[in-house]
Coordinates of C-alpha atoms (C1' of nucleotides) in Angstrom, one line a residue:
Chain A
X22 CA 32.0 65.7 -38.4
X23 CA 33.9 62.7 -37.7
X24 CA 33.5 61.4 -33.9
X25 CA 31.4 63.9 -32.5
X26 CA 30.9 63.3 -29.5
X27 CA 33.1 61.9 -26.4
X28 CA 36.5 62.4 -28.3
X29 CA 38.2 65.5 -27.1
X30 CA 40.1 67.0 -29.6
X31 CA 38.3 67.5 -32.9
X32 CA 41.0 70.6 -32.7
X33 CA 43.2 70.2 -35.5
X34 CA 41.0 67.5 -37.4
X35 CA 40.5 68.1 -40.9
X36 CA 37.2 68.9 -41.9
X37 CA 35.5 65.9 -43.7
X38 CA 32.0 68.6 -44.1
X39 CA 31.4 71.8 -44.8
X40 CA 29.5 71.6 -41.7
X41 CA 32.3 71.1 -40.2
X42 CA 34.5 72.9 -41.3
X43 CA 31.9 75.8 -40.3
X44 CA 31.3 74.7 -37.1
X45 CA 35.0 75.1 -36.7
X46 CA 35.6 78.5 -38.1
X47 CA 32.3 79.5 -35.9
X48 CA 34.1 78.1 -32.9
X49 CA 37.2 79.8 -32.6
X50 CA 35.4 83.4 -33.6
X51 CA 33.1 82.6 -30.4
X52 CA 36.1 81.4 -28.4
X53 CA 38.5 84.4 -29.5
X54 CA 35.5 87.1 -28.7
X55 CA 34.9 87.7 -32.5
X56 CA 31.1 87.1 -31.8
X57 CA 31.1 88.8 -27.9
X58 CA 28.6 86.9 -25.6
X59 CA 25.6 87.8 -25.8
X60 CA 25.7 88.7 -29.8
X61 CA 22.6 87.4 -31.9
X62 CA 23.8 85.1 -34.6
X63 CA 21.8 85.8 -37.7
X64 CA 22.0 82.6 -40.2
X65 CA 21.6 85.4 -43.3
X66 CA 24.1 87.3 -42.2
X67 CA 26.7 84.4 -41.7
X68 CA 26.1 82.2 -44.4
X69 CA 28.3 84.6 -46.5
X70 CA 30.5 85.3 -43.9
X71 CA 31.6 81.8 -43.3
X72 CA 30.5 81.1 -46.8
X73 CA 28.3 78.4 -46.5
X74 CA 24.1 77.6 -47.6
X75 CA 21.9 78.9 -45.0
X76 CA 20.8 75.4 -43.3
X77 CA 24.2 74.2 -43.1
X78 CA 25.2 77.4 -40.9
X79 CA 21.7 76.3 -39.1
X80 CA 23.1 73.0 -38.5
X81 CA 27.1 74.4 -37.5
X82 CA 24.8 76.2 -34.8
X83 CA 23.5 73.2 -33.7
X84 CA 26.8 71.6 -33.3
X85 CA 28.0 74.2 -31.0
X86 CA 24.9 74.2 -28.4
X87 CA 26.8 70.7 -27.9
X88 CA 29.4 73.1 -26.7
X89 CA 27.3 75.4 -25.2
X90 CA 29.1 77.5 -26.8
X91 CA 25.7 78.9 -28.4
X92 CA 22.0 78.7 -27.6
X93 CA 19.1 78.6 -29.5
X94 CA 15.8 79.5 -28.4
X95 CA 12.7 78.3 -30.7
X96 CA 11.4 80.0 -33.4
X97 CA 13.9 83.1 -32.4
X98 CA 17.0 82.1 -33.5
X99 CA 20.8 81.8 -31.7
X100 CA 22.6 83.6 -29.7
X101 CA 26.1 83.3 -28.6
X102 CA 26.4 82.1 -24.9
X103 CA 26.2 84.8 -22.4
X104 CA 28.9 85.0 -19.9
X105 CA 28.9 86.0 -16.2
X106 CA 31.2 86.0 -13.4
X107 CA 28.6 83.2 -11.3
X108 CA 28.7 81.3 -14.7
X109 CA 33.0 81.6 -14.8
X110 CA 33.1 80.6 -11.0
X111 CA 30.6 77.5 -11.2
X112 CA 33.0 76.2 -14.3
X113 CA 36.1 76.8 -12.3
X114 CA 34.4 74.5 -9.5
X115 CA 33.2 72.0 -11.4
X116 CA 36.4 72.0 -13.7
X117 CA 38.2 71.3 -10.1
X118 CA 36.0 68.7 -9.5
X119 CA 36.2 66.8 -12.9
X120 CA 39.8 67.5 -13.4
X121 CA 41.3 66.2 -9.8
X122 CA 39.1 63.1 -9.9
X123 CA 40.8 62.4 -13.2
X124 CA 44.1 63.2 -11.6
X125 CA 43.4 61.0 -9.1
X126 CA 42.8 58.1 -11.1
X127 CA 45.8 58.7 -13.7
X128 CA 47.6 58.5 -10.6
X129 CA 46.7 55.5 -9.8
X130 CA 46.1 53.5 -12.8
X131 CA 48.6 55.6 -15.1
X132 CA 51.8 53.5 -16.5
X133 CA 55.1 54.4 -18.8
X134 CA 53.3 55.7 -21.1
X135 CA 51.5 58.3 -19.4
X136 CA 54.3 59.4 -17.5
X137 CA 56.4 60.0 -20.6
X138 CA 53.7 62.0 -22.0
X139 CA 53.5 64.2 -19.0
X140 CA 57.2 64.5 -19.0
X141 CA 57.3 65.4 -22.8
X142 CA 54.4 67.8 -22.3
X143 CA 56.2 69.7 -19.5
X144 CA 59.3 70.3 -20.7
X145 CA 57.5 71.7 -24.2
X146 CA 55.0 74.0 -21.8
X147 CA 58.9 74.6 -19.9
X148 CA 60.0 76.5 -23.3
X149 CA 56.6 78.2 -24.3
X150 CA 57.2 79.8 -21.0
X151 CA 60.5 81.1 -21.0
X152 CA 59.6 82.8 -24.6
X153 CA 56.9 84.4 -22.9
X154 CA 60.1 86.6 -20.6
X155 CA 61.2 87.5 -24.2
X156 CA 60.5 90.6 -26.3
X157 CA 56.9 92.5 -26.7
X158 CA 57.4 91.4 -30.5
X159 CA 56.4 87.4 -30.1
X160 CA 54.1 88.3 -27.1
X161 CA 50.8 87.6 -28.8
X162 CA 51.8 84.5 -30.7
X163 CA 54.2 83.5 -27.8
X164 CA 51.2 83.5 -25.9
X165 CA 49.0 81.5 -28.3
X166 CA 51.8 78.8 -28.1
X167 CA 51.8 78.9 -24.6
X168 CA 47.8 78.3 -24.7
X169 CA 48.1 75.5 -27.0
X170 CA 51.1 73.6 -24.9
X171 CA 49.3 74.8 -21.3
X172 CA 46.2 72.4 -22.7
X173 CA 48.4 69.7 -23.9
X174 CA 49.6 69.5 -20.3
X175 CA 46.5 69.4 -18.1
X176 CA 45.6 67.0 -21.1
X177 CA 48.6 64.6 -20.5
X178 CA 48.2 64.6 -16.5
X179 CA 44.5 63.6 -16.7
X180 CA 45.2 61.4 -20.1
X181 CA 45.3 57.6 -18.3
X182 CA 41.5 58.6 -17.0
X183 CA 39.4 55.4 -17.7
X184 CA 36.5 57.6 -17.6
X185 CA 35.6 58.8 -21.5
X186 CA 32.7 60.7 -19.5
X187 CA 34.6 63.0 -17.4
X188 CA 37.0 64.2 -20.3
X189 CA 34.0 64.8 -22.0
X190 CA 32.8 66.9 -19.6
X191 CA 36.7 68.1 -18.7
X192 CA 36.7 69.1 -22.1
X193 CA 33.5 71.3 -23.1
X194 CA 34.3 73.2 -19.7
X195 CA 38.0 74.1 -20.9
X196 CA 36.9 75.6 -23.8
X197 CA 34.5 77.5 -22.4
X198 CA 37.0 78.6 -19.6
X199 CA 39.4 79.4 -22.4
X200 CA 37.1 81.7 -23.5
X201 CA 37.1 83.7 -20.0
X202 CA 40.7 83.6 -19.9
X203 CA 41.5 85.3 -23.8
X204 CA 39.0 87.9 -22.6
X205 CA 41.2 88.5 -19.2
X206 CA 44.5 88.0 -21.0
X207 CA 43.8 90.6 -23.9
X208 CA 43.9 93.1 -21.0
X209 CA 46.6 91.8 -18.5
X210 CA 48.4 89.3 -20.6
X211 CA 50.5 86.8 -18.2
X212 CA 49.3 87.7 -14.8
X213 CA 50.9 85.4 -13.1
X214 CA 54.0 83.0 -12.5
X215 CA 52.7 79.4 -13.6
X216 CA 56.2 77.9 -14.2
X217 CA 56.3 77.4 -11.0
X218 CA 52.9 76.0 -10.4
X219 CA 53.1 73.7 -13.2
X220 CA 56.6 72.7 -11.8
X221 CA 55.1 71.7 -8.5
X222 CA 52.3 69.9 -10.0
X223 CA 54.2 68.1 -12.1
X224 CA 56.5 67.0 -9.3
X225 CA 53.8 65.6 -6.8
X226 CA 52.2 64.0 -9.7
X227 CA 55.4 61.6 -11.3
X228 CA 55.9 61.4 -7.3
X229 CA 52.4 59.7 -7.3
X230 CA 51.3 61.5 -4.7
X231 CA 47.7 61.7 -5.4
X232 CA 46.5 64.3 -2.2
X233 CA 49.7 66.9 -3.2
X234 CA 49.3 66.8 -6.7
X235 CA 45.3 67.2 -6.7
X236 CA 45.4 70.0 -4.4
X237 CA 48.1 71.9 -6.3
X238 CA 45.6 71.6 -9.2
X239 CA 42.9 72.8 -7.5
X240 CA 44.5 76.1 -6.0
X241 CA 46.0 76.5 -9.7
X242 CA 42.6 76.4 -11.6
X243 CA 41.4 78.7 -8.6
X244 CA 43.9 80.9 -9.2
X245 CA 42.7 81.7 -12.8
X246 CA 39.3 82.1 -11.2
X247 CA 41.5 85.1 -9.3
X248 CA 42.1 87.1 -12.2
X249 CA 39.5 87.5 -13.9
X250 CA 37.8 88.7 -10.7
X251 CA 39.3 91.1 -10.9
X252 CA 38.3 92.9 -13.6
X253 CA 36.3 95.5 -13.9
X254 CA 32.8 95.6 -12.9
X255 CA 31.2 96.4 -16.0
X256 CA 32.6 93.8 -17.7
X257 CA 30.6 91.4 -17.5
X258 CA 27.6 93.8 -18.7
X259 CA 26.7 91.5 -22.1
X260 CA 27.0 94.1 -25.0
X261 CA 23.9 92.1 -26.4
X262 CA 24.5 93.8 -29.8
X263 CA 20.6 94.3 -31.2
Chain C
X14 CA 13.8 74.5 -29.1
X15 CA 13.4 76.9 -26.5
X16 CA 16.5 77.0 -23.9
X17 CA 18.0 74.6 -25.6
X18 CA 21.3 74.6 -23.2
X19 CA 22.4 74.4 -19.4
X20 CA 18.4 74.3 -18.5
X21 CA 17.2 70.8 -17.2
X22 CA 13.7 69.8 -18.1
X23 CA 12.8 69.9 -21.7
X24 CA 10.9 66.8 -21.1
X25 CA 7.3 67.9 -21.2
X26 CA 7.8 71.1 -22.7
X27 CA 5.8 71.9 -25.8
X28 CA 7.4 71.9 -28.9
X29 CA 7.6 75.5 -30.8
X30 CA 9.1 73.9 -33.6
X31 CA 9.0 70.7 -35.8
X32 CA 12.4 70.0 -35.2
X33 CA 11.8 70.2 -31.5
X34 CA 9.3 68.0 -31.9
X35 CA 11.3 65.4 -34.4
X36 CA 14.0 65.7 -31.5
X37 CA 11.6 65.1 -28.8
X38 CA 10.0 62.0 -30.4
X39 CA 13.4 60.6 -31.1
X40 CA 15.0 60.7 -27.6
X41 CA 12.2 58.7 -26.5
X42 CA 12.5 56.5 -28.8
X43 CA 16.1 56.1 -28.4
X44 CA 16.1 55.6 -24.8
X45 CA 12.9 53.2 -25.1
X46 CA 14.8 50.7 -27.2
X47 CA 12.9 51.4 -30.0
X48 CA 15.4 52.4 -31.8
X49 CA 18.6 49.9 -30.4
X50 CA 22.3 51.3 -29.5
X51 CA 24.4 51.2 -32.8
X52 CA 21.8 51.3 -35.5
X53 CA 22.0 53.2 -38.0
X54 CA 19.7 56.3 -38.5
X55 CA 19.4 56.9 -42.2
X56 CA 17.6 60.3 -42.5
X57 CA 15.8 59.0 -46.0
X58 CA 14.2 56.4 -43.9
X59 CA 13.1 58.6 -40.5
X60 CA 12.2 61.6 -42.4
X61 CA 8.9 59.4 -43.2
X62 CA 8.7 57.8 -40.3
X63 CA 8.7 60.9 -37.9
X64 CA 6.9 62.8 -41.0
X65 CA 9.3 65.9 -41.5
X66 CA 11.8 66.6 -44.0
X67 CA 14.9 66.0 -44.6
X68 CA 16.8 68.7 -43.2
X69 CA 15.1 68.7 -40.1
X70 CA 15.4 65.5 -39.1
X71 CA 19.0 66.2 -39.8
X72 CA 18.9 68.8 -37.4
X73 CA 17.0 67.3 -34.8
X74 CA 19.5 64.2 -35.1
X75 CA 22.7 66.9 -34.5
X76 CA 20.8 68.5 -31.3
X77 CA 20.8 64.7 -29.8
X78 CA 24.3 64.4 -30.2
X79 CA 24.3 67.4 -27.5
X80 CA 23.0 64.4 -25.7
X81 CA 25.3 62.1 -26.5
X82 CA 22.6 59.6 -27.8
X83 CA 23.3 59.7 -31.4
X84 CA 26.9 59.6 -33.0
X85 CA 27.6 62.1 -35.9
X86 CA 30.2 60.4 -38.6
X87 CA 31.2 63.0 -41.4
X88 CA 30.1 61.5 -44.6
X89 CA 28.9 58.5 -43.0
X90 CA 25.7 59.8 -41.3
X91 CA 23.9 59.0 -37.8
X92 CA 24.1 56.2 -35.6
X93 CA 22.3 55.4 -31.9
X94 CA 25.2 55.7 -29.5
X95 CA 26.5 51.9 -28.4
X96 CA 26.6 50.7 -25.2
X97 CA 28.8 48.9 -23.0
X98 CA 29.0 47.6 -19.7
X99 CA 31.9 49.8 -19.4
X100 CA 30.1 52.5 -20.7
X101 CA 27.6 51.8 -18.1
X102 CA 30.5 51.7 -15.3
X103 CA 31.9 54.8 -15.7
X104 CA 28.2 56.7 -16.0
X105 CA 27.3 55.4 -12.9
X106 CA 30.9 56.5 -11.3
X107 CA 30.4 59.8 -13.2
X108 CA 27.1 60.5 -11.7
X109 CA 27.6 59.8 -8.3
X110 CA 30.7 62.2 -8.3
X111 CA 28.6 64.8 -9.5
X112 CA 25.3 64.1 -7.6
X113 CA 27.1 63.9 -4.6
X114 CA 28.9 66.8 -5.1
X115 CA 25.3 68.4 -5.5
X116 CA 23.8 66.7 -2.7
X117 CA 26.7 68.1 -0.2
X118 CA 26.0 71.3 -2.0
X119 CA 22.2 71.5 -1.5
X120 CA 22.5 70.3 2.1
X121 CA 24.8 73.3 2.7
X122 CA 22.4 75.9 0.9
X123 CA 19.0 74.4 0.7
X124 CA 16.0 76.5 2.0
X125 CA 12.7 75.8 3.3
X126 CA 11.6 75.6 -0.6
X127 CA 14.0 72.7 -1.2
X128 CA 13.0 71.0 2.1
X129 CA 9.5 71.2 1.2
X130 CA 10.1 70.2 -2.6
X131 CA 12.3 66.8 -1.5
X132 CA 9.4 66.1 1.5
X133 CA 6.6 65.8 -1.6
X134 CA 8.6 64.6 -4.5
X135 CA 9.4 61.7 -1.7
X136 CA 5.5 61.4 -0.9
X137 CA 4.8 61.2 -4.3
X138 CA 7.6 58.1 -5.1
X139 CA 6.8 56.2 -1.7
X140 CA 3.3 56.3 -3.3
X141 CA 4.6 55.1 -6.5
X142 CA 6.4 52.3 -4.5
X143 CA 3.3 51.2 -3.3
X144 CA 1.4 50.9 -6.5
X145 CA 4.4 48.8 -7.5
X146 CA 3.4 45.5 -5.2
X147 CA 0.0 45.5 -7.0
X148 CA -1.2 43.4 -10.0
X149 CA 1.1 42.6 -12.9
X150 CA -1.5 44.4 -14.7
X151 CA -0.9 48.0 -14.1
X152 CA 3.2 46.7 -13.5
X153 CA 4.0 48.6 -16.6
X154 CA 2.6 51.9 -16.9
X155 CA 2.9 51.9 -12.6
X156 CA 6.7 51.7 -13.5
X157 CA 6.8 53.7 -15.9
X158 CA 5.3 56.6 -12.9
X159 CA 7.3 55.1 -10.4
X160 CA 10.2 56.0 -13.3
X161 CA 9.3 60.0 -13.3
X162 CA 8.8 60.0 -9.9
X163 CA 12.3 58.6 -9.2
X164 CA 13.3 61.4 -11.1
X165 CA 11.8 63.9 -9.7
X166 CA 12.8 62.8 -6.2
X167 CA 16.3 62.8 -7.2
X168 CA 16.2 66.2 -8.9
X169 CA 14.5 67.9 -5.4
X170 CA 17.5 66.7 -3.4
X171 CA 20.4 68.7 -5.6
X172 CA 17.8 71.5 -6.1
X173 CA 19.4 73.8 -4.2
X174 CA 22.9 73.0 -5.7
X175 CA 23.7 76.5 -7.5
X176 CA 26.1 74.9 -10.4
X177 CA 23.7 74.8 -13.2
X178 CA 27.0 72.7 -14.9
X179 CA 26.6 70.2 -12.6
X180 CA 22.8 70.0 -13.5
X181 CA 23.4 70.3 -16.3
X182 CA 26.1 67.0 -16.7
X183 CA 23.7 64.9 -14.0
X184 CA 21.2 65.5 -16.9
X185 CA 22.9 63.9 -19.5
X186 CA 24.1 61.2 -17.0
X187 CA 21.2 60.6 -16.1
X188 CA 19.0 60.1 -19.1
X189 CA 21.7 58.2 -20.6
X190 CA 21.4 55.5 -17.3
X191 CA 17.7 55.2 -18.0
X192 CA 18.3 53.4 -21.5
X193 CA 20.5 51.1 -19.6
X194 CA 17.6 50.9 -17.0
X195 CA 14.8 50.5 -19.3
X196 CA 16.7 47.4 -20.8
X197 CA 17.2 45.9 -17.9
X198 CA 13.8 46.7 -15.9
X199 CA 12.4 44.9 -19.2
X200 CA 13.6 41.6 -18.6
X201 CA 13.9 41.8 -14.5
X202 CA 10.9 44.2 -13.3
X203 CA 11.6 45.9 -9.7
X204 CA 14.6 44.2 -9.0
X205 CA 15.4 45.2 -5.6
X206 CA 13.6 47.1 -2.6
X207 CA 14.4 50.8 -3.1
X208 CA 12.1 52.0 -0.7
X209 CA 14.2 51.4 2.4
X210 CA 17.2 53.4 0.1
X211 CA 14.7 56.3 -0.8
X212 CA 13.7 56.7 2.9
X213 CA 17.5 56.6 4.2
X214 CA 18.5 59.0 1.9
X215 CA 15.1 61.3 2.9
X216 CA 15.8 61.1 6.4
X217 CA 19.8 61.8 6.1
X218 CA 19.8 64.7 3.4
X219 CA 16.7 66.7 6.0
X220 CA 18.7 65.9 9.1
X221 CA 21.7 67.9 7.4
X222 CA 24.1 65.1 7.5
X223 CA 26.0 65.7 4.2
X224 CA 28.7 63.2 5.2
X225 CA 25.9 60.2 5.5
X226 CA 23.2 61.5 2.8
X227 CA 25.9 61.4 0.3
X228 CA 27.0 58.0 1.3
X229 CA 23.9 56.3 0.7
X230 CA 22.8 58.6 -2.4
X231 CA 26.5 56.7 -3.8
X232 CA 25.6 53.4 -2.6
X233 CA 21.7 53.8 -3.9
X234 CA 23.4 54.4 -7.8
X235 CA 26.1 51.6 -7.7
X236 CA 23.7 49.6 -6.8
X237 CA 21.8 50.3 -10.1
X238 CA 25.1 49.4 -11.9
X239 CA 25.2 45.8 -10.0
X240 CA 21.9 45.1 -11.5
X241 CA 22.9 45.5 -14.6
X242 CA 26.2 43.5 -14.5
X243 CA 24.3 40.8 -13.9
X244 CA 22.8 40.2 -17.1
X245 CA 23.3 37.8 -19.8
X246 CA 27.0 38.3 -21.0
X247 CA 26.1 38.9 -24.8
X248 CA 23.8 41.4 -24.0
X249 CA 25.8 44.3 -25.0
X250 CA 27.2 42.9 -28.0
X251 CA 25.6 45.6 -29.8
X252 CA 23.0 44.4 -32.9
X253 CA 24.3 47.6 -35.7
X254 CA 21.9 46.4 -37.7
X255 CA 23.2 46.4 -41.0
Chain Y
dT28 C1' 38.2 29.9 -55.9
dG29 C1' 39.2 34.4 -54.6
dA30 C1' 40.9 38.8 -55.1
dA31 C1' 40.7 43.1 -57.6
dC32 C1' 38.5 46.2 -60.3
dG33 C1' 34.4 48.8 -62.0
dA34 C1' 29.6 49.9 -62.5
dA35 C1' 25.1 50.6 -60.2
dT36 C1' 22.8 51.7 -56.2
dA37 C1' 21.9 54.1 -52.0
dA38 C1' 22.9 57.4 -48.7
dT39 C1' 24.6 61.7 -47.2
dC40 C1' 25.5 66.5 -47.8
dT41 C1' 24.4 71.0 -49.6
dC42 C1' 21.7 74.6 -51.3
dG43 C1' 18.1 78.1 -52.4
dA44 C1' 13.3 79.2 -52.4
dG45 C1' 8.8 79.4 -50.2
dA46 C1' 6.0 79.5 -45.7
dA47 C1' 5.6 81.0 -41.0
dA48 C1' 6.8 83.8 -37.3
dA49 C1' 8.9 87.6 -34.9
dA50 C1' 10.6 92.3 -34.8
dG51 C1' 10.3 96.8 -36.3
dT52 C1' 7.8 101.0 -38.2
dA53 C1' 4.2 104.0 -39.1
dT54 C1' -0.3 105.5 -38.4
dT55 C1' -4.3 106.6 -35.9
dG56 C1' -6.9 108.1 -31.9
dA57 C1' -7.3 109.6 -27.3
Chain F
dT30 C1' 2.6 113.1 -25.7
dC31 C1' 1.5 108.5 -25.3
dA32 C1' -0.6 103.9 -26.2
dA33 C1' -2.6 100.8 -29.2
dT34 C1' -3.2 99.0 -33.7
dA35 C1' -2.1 97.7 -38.5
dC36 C1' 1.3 97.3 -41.8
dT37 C1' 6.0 96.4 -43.5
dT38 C1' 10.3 94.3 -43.1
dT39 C1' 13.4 91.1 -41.4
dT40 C1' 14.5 86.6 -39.8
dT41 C1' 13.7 82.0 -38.8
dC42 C1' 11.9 77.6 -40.1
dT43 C1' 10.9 74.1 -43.5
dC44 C1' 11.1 71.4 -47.6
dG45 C1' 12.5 69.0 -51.8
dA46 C1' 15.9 68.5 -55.4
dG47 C1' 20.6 68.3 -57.1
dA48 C1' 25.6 67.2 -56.3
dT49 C1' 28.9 64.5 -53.9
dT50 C1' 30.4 60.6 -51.5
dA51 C1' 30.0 55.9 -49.6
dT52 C1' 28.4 51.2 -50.3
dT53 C1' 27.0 47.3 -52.7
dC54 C1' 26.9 44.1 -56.3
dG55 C1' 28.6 41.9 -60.4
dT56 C1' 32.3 41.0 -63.5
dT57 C1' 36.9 40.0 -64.9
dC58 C1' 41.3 38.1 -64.4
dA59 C1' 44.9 35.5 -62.1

DNA sequence: TGAACGAATAATCTCGAGAAAAAGTATTGA
DNA sequence: TCAATACTTTTTCTCGAGATTATTCGTTCA
């Protein structure tokens, strides 16, 4: 579990641990609705599945209450975080606070560097998108592309932050947004137009202007807010298997 | 390790479990001092010292890196999180975006219950604040009240805020200024009058004024981070020992 | 002398089994 | 039929020992 905490992306790291490397596994399953909100997690049942003794599974749990991505309630085991509309709209707000106040001091402290990241990062997000207008065939991995490359962006225009604490917090509430959004785009994949969102974002924020560019951000994470709103009601009704 | 996540006060919550308990014993001790940033936590060691076993001091060690007071290493085992006066900078800026935030929030939705809870939790500090001017005999375990009741105090005023994530980050903000605190209310007890700030901040938040309340509840937590920045300039060259 | 290599030591990681607790099932009695 | 109780099963929690990896210390060679 090399640098745990306050380094974002322990994404594509290689395990060093079977913890780890279970933690990981665990982590996209919850993340990509494998385990539904709600489900228990049994530690019997998973150590084969994920193939691992049964107190390192106990301590892969662990790991992802950091994420709160799971919760554990003494002496009666883990669950997988419930979800809720309230719960998606308080993330979205407090996502929009975190991730503008970064904006906003990128903006201001940012230099070459940063810029050419953003500028590498948005043309990249550019082509995920216009293989998104192409067949039915590639949708599904067009689409995981696109959520890779979408992350890498908001990730680039935030990335000259001083503040280690905010894109910690930035990032635990992305994932669990991301976990919202799979759920919505399983059933209405693409909802929307982002290119030109992202276009307009980009713009105001290589244009340094700090007010434009934080308020574009904020209507476009609202906007995600949007559609899963409207799904339908009884969707948020945890299955709670067991 | 009952509700383990997203839920405020496991401060003097009974234990149902041993590694709760391990996990409890250790934060204190971690934000005391007693255990100083950047030392190394070798599970061999603490397993006696806390007297548990191995494994779940291992576990209770992962759950404090939900807490961002210990640092996981793969293969290299647990450390106390450093600190830095940086560190320590970006906290306080951290927090006051957030508490604000929660402040403005509460001040828009709080109810008689909120205005009641902030009227005693500020009773119950001014009292503190009193005790505080008395002999230098009772100085440390008056502080040490005065400490909880600052707490409290501060938790009655975003009480009404309805983004448990906010909460939720303000808690981890929060405990992670007191270690800074502790260290420096150790060598410079009291160091300014807070009393006047506290009152201010009373007065503003039940008179509504968002706009003012949050101005002073910013200026009241920066001026936490001037204190410290005034200490001895090798103070945060961490000790690692070993 | 110092740098590189290798052995010894210490620490971490991993696992499975036993103890404790919770959940589920069947029985009994009203 | 229903509720309460006792029993059985399942699951969680806890521990210590073995395997793996990192670190330290001593030796050798340039």
């Amino acid at each position: 579990m090399s640098e745990t905490v306050l380094t974002p992306p322990r994404e594509n790291v290689e395990p060093k641990t079977l913890v780890e490397g279970a933690y990981q596994r665990l982590r996209r399953d919850i993340i990509e609705g494998v385990h539904p909100p709600g489900e228990k997690l049994r530690v019997e049942h998973l150590k084969d599945q994920y193939d691992v003794g049964a107190g390192t599974l106990r301590e892969a749990l662990l790991l992802l209450v950091t994420d709160a991505l799971v919760v554990a309630q003494g002496q009666r085991g883990f669950r997988v975080a419930p979800i809720s509309i309230e719960d998606f709209e308080d993330i979205t707000r407090t996502r929009i606070l975190l991730e503008t106040e970064a904006l906003r001091q990128s903006i201001a402290l940012g230099g070459e560097d940063w810029e050419a990241g953003i500028v590498a990062a948005f043309h990249r997000l550019s082509r995920a998108e216009q293989k998104l207008g192409g067949q039915d065939d590639y949708v599904h991995t067009a689409a995981e592309d696109w959520e890779k490359r979408n992350r890498a962006f908001h990730d680039a225009l935030i990335a000259a932050s001083p503040s280690r604490w905010i894109r910690h917090f930035q990032n635990i509430l992305y994932q669990q947004s991301e976990r919202y959004r799979r759920i919505s785009l399983f059933r209405r994949p693409i909802p929307r137009d982002v290119h030109a969102e992202h276009e307009a974002l980009f713009d105001a924020t290589l244009a340094r202007d700090a007010d434009r560019a934080t308020a574009i951000l904020a209507e476009h994470i609202l906007r995600t807010l949007e559609s899963v709103r409207h799904m339908p009601t009884d969707f948020f009704t945890s299955p709670a298997k067991h």
